[in-house]
PDB file of C-alpha atoms in Angstrom:
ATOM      1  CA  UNK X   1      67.957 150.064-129.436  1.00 41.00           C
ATOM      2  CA  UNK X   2      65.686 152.347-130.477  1.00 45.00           C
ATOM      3  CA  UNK X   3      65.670 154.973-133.891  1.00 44.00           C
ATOM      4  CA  UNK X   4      63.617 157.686-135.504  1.00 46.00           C
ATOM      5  CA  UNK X   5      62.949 159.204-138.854  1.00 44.00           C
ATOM      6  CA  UNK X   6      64.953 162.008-137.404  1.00 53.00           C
ATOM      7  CA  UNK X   7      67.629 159.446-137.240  1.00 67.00           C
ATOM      8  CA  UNK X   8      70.991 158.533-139.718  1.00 86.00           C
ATOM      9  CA  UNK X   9      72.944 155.248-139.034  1.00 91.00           C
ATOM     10  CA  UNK X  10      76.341 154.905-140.758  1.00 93.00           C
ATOM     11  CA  UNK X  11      79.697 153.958-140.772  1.00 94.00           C
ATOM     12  CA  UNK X  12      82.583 156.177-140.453  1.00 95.00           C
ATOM     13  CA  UNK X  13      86.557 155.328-141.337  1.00 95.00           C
ATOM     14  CA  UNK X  14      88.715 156.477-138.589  1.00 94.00           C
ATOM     15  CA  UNK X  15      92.553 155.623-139.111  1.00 87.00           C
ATOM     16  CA  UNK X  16      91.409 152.487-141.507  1.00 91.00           C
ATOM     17  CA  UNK X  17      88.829 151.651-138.974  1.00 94.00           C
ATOM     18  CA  UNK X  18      85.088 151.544-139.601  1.00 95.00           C
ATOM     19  CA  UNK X  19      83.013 153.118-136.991  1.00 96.00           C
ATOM     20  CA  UNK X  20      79.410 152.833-136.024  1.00 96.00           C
ATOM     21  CA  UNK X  21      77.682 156.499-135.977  1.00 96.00           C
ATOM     22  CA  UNK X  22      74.227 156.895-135.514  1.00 97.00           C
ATOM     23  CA  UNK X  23      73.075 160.842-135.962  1.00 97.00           C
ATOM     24  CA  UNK X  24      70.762 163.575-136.063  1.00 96.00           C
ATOM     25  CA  UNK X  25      69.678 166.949-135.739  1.00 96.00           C
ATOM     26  CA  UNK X  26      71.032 170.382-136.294  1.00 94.00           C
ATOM     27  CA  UNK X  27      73.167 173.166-134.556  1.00 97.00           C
ATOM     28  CA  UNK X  28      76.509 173.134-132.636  1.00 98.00           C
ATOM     29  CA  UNK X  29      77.905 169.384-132.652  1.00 98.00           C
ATOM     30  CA  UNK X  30      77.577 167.191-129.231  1.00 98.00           C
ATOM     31  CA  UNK X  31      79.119 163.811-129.054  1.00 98.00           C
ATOM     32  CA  UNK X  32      78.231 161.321-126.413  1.00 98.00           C
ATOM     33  CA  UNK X  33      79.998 158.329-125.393  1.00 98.00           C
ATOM     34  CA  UNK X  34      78.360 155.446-123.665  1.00 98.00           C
ATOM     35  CA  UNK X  35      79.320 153.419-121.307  1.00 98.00           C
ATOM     36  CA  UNK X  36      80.679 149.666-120.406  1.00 97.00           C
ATOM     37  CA  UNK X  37      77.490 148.052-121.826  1.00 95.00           C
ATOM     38  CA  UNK X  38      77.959 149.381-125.357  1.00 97.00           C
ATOM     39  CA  UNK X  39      75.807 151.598-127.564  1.00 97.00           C
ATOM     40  CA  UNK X  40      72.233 151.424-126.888  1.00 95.00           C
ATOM     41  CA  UNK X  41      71.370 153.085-130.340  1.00 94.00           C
ATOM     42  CA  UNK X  42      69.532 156.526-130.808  1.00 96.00           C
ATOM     43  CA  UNK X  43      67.425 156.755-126.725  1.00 96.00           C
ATOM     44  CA  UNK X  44      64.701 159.469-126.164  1.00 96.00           C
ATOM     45  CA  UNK X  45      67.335 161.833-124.665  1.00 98.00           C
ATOM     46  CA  UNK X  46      69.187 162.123-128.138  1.00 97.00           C
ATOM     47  CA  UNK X  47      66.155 162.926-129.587  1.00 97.00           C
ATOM     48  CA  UNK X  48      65.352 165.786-127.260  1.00 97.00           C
ATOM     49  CA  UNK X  49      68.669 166.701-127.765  1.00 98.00           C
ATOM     50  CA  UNK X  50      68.873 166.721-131.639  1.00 97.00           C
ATOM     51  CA  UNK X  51      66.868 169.759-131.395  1.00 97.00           C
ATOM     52  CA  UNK X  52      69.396 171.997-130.575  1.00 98.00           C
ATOM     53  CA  UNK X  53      72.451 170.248-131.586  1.00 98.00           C
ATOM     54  CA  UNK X  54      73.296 167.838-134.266  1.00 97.00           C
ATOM     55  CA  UNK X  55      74.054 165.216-132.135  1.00 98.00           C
ATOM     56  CA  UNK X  56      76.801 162.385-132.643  1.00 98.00           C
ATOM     57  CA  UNK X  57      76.103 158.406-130.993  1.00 98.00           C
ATOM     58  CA  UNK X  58      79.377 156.646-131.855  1.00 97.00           C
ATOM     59  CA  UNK X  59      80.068 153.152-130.955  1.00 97.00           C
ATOM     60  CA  UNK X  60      83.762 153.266-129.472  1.00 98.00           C
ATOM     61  CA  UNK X  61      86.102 150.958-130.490  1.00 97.00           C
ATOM     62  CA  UNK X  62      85.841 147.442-129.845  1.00 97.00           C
ATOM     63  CA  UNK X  63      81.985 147.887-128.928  1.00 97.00           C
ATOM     64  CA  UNK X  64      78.580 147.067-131.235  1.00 95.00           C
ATOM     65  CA  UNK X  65      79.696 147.773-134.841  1.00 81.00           C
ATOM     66  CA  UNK X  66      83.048 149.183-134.347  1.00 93.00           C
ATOM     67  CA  UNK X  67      86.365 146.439-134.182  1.00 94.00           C
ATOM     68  CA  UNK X  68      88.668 147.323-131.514  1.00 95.00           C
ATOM     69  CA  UNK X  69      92.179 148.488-133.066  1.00 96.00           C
ATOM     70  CA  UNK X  70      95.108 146.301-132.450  1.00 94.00           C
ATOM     71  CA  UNK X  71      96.832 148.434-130.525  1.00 96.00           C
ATOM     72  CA  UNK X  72      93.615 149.784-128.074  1.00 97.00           C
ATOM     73  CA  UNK X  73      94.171 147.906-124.855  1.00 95.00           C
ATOM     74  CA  UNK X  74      93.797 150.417-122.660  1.00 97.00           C
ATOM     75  CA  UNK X  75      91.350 153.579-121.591  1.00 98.00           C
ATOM     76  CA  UNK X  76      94.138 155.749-122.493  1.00 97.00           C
ATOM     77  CA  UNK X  77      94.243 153.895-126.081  1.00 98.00           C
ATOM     78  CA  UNK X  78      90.682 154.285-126.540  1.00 98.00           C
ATOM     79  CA  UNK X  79      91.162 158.451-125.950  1.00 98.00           C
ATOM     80  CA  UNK X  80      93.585 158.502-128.206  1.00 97.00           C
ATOM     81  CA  UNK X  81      91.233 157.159-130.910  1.00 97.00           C
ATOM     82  CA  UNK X  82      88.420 158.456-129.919  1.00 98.00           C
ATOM     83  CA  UNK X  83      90.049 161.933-130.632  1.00 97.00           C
ATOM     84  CA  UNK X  84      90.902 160.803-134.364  1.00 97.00           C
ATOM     85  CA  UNK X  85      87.359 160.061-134.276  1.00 97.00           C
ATOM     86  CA  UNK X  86      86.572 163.654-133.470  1.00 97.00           C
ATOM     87  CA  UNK X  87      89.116 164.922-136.113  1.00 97.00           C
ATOM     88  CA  UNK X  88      87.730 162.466-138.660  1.00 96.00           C
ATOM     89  CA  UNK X  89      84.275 164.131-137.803  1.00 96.00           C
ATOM     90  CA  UNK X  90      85.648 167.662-137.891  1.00 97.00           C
ATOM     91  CA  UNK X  91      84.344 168.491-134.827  1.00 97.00           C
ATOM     92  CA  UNK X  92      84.740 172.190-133.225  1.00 97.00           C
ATOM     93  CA  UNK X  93      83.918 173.679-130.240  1.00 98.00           C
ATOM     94  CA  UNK X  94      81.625 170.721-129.506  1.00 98.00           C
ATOM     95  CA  UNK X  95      80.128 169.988-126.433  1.00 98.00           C
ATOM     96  CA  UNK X  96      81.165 166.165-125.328  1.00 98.00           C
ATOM     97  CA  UNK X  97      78.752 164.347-122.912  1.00 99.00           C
ATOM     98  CA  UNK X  98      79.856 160.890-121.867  1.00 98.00           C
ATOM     99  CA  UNK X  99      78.198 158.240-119.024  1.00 98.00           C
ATOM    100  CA  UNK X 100      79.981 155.811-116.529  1.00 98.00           C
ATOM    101  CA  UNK X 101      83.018 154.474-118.428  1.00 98.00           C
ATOM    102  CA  UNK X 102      82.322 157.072-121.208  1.00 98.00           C
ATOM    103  CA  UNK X 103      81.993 159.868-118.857  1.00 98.00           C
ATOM    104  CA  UNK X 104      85.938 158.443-117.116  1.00 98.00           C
ATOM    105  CA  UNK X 105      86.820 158.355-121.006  1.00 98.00           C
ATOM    106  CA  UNK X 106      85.571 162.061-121.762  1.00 98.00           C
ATOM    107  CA  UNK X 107      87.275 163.469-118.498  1.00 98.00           C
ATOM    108  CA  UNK X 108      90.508 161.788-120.182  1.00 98.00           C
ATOM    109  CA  UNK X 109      90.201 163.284-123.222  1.00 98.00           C
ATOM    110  CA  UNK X 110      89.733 166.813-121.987  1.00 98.00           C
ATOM    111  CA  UNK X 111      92.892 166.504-119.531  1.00 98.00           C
ATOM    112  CA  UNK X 112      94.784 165.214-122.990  1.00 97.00           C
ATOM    113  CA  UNK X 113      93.003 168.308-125.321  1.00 95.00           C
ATOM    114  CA  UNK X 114      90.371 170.430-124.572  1.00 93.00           C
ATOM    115  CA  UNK X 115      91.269 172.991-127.257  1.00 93.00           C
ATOM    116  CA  UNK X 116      88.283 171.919-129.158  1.00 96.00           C
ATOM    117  CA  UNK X 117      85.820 170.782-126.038  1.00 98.00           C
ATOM    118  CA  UNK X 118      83.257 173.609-125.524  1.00 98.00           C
ATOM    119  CA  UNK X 119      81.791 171.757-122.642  1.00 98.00           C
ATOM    120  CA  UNK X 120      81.829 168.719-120.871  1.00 98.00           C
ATOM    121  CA  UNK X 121      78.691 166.450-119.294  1.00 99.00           C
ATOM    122  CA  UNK X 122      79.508 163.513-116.899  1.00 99.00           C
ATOM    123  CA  UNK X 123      76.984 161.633-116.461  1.00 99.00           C
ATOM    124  CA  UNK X 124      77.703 158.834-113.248  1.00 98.00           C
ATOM    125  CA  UNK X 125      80.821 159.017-114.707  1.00 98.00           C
ATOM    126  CA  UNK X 126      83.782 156.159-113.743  1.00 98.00           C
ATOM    127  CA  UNK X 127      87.475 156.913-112.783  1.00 98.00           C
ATOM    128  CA  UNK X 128      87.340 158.321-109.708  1.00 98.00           C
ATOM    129  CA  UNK X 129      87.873 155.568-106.906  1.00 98.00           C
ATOM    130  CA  UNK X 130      85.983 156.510-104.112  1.00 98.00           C
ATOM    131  CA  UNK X 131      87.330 156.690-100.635  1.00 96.00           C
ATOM    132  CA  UNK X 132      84.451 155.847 -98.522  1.00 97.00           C
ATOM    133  CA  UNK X 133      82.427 153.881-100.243  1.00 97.00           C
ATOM    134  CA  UNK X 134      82.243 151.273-103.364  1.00 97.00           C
ATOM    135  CA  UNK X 135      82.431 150.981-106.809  1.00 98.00           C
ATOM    136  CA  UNK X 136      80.194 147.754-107.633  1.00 97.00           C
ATOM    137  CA  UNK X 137      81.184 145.094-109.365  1.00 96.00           C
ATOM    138  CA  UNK X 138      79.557 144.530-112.893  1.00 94.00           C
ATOM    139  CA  UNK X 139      81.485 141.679-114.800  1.00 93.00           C
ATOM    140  CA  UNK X 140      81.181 138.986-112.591  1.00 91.00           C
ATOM    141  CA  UNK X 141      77.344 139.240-112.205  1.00 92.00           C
ATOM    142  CA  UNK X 142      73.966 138.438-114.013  1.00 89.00           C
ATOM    143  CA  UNK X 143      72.335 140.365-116.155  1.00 86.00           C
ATOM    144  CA  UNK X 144      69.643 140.624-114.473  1.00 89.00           C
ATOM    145  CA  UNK X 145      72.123 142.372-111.553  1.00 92.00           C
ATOM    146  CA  UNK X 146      73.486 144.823-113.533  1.00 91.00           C
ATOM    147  CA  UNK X 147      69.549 146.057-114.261  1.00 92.00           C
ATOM    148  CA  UNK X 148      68.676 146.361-110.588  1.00 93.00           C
ATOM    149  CA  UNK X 149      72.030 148.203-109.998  1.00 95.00           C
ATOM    150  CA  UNK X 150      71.733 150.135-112.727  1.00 96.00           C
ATOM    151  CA  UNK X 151      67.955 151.938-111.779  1.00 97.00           C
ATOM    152  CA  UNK X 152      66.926 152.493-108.299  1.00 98.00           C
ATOM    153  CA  UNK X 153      63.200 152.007-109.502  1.00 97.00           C
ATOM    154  CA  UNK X 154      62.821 150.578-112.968  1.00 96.00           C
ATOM    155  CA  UNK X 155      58.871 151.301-112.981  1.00 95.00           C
ATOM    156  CA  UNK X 156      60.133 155.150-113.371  1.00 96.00           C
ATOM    157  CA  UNK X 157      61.791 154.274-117.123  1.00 96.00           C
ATOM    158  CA  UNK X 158      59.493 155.327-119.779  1.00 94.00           C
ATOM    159  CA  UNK X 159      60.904 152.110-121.913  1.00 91.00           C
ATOM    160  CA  UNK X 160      61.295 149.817-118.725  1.00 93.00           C
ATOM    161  CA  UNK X 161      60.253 146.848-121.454  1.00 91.00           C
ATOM    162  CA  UNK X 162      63.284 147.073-122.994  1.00 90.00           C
ATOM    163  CA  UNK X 163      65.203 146.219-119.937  1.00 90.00           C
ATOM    164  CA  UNK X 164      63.098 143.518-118.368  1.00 88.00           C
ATOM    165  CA  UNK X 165      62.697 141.069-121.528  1.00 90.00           C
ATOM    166  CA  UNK X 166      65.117 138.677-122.329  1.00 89.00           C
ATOM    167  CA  UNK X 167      67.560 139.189-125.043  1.00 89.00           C
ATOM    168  CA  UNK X 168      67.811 137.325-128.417  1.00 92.00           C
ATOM    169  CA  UNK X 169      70.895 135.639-129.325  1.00 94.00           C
ATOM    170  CA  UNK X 170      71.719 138.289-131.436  1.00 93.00           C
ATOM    171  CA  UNK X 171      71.827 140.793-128.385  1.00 92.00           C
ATOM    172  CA  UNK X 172      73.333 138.203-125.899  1.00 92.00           C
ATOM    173  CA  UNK X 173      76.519 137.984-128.375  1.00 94.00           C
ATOM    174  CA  UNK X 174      76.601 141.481-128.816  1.00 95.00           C
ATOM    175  CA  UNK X 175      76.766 142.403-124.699  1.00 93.00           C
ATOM    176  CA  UNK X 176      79.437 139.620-123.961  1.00 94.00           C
ATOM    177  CA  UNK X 177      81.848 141.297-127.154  1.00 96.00           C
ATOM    178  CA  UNK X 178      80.838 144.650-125.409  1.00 96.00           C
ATOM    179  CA  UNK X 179      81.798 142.742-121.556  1.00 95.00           C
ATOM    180  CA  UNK X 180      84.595 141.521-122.962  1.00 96.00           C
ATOM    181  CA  UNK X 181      85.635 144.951-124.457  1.00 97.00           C
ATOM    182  CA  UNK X 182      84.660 146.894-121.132  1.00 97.00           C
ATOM    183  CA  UNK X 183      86.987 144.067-119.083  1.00 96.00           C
ATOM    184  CA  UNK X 184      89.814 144.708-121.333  1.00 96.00           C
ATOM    185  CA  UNK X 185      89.717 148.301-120.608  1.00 97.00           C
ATOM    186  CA  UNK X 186      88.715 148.808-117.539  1.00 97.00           C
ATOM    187  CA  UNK X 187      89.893 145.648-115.007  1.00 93.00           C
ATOM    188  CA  UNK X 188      92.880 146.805-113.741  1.00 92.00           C
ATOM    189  CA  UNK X 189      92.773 149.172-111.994  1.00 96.00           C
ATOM    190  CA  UNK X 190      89.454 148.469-111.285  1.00 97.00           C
ATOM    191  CA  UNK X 191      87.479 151.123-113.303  1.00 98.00           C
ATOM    192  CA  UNK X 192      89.638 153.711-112.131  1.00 98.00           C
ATOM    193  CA  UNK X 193      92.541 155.879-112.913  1.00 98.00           C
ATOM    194  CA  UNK X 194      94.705 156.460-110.188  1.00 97.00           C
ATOM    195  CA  UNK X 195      96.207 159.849-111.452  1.00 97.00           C
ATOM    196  CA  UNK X 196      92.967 161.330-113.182  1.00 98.00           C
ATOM    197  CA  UNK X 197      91.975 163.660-110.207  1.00 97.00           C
ATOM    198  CA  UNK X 198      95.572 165.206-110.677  1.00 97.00           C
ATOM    199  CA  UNK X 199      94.974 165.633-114.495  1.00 96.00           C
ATOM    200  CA  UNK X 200      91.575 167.354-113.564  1.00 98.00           C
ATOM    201  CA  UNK X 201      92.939 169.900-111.982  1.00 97.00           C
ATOM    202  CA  UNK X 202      94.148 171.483-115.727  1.00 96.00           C
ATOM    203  CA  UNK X 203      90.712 171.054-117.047  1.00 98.00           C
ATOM    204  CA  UNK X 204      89.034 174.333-116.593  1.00 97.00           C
ATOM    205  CA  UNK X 205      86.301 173.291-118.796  1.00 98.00           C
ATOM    206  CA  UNK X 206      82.693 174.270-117.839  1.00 98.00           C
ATOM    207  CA  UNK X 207      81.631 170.592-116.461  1.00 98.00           C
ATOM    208  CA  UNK X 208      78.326 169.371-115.893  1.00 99.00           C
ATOM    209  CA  UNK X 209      78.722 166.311-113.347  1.00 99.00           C
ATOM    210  CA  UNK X 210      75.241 164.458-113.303  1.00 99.00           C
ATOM    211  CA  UNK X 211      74.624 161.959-110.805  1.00 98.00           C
ATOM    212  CA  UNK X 212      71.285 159.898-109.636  1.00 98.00           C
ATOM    213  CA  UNK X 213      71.837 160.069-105.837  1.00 98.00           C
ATOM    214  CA  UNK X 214      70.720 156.496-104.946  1.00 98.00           C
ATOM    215  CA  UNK X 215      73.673 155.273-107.540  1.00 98.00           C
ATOM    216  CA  UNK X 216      74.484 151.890-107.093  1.00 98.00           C
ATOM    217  CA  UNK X 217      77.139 151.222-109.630  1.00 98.00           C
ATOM    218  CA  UNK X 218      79.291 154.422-109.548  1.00 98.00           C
ATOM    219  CA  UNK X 219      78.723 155.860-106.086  1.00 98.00           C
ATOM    220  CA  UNK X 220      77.774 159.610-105.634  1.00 98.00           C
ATOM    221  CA  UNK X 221      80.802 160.326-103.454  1.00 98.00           C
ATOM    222  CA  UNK X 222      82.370 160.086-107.240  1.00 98.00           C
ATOM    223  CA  UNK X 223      80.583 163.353-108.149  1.00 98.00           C
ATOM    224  CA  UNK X 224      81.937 165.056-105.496  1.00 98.00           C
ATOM    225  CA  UNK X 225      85.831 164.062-106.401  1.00 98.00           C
ATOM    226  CA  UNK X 226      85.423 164.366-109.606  1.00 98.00           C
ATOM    227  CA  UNK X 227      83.629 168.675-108.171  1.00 98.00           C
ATOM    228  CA  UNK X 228      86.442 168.888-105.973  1.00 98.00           C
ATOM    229  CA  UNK X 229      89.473 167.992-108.909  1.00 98.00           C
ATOM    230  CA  UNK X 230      87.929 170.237-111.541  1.00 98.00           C
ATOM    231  CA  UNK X 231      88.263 173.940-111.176  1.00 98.00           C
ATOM    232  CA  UNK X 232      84.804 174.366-113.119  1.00 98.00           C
ATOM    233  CA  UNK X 233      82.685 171.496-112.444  1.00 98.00           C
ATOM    234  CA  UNK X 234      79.093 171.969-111.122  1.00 98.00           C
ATOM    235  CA  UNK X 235      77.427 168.475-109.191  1.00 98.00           C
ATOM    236  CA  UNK X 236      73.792 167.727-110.161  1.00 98.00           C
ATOM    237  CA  UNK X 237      72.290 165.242-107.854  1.00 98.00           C
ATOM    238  CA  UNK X 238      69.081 163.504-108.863  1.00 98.00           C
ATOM    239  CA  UNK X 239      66.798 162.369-106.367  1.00 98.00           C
ATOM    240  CA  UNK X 240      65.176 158.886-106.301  1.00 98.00           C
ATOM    241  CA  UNK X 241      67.385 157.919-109.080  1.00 98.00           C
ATOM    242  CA  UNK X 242      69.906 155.336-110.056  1.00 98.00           C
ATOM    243  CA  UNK X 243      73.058 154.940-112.133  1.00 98.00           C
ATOM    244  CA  UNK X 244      71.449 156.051-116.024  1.00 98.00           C
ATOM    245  CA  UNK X 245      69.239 159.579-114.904  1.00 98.00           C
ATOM    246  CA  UNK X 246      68.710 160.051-118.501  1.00 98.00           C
ATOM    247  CA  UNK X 247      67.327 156.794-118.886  1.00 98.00           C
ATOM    248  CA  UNK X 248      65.642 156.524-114.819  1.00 98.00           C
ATOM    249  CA  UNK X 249      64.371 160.417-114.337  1.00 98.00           C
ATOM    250  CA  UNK X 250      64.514 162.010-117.782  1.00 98.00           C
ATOM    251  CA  UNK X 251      62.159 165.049-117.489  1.00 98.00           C
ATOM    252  CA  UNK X 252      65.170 166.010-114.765  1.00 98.00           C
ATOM    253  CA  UNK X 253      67.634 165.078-116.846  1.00 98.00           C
ATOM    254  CA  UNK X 254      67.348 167.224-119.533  1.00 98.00           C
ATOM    255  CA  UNK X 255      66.260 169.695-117.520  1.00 98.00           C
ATOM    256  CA  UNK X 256      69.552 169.829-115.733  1.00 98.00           C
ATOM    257  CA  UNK X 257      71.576 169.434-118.975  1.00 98.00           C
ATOM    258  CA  UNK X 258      69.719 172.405-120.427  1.00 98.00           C
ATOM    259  CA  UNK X 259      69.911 175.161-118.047  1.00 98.00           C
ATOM    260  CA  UNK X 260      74.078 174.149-117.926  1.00 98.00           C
ATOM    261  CA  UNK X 261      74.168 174.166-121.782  1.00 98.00           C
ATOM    262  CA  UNK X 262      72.354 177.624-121.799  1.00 98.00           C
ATOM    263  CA  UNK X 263      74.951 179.129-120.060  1.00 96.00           C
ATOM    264  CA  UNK X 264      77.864 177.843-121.909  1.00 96.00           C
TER     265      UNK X 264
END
């Protein structure tokens, strides 16, 4: 987890509920969402980010600093907090980035209101089950797995130290709540949502769809479903790249995420 001076850590209430929020910048809002391994903190990408847009890092419910609800079970459940959290924030016409499970949970929250969403980044986003290939498995596996599925060529991540050492105890309790969160939500159907390509097809929100084209977790035939449901998605493929481009190929990245915000 990484932070800057640039940087604000707090603790929002949404319904009753205390949420991690880590924050900075200024300009239109952006929120991103991570993914199935929690909140990674404040990354280089934020940063780079923050200079255009006061950008929002929330840790979703049940993950790092934020308790899971009683009543969030589900990815659907999670949405449907997530957009108190965006009400709580006062968030308007706000650009809302999200990767792998994040990404499936921002799609779901623009097919349930997009009133409010200026624009929409999925980054190797989940739920979309592929038809001719795989989505990998990632609970039942080491650690040390999930890292080489997650980058096609870790010596290409400015921070690659971060990924390679071995975690305290403090961090190993941390990713097995966060596991244990991401099961919960996302096990069956297998991180997937049968009948989100048909609520795409209402979300004519300009969509970025990012994807590393060597993708070993969420395969790139899941950009191209998720292109084909939405009436105004746009497919970025990034060469020599893996399942976290902003983390694996940054310069590209941002570069990609950039020219689309430009326009919008």
């Amino acid at each position: 987890m990484t932070t800057t001076e640039s940087t604000n850590r707090t603790m929002i209430e949404v319904a009753g509920n205390p949420v991690e929020m880590y924050s900075g910048g200024s300009g239109p809002p952006l929120l991103f969402l991570h993914g199935a391994g929690g909140n990674a903190g404040w990354q280089a990408y934020h940063e780079e980010l923050a200079k255009s847009y006061t950008v929002y890092v929330l840790s979703q419910a049940g993950f790092n600093g934020t308790e899971r609800p009683e009543w969030v079970y589900t990815i659907t459940d999670l949405c449907h907090f997530n957009h108190a959290m965006v009400e709580a924030l006062g968030l308007k016409d706000y650009v809302l980035m999200g990767s792998s499970m994040g990404g499936w949970v921002a799609a779901e929250m623009a097919a349930m209101s997009r009133d409010q969403i200026k624009a929409l980044i999925l980054v190797g986003a989940a739920g979309i089950k592929p038809e001719e290939s795989e989505i990998a498995e990632i609970f039942m596996v080491s650690a040390q797995t999930r890292t080489n599925q997650r980058f096609y060529d870790i010596s290409q991540v400015p921070n690659r130290e971060a990924y390679e050492k071995d975690p305290t105890p403090e961090e190993q309790l941390v990713a097995h709540s966060n596991q244990e969160m991401a099961s919960r939500l996302c096990w069956r159907p297998y991180l997937h949502n049968p009948s989100l390509p048909h609520y795409l097809g209402r979300v004519d929100t300009p969509t970025l769809l990012v994807w590393g084209r060597q993708d070993a977790i969420i395969p790139v035939e899941c950009g191209e479903l998720f292109e084909a449901a939405m009436p105004n998605a746009t497919l970025k493929v990034i060469d020599n790249c893996g399942h976290s481009p902003a983390l694996e190929r940054p310069a590209d990245f941002l570069a990609a995420v950039k020219e689309f915000l430009a326009g919008v």
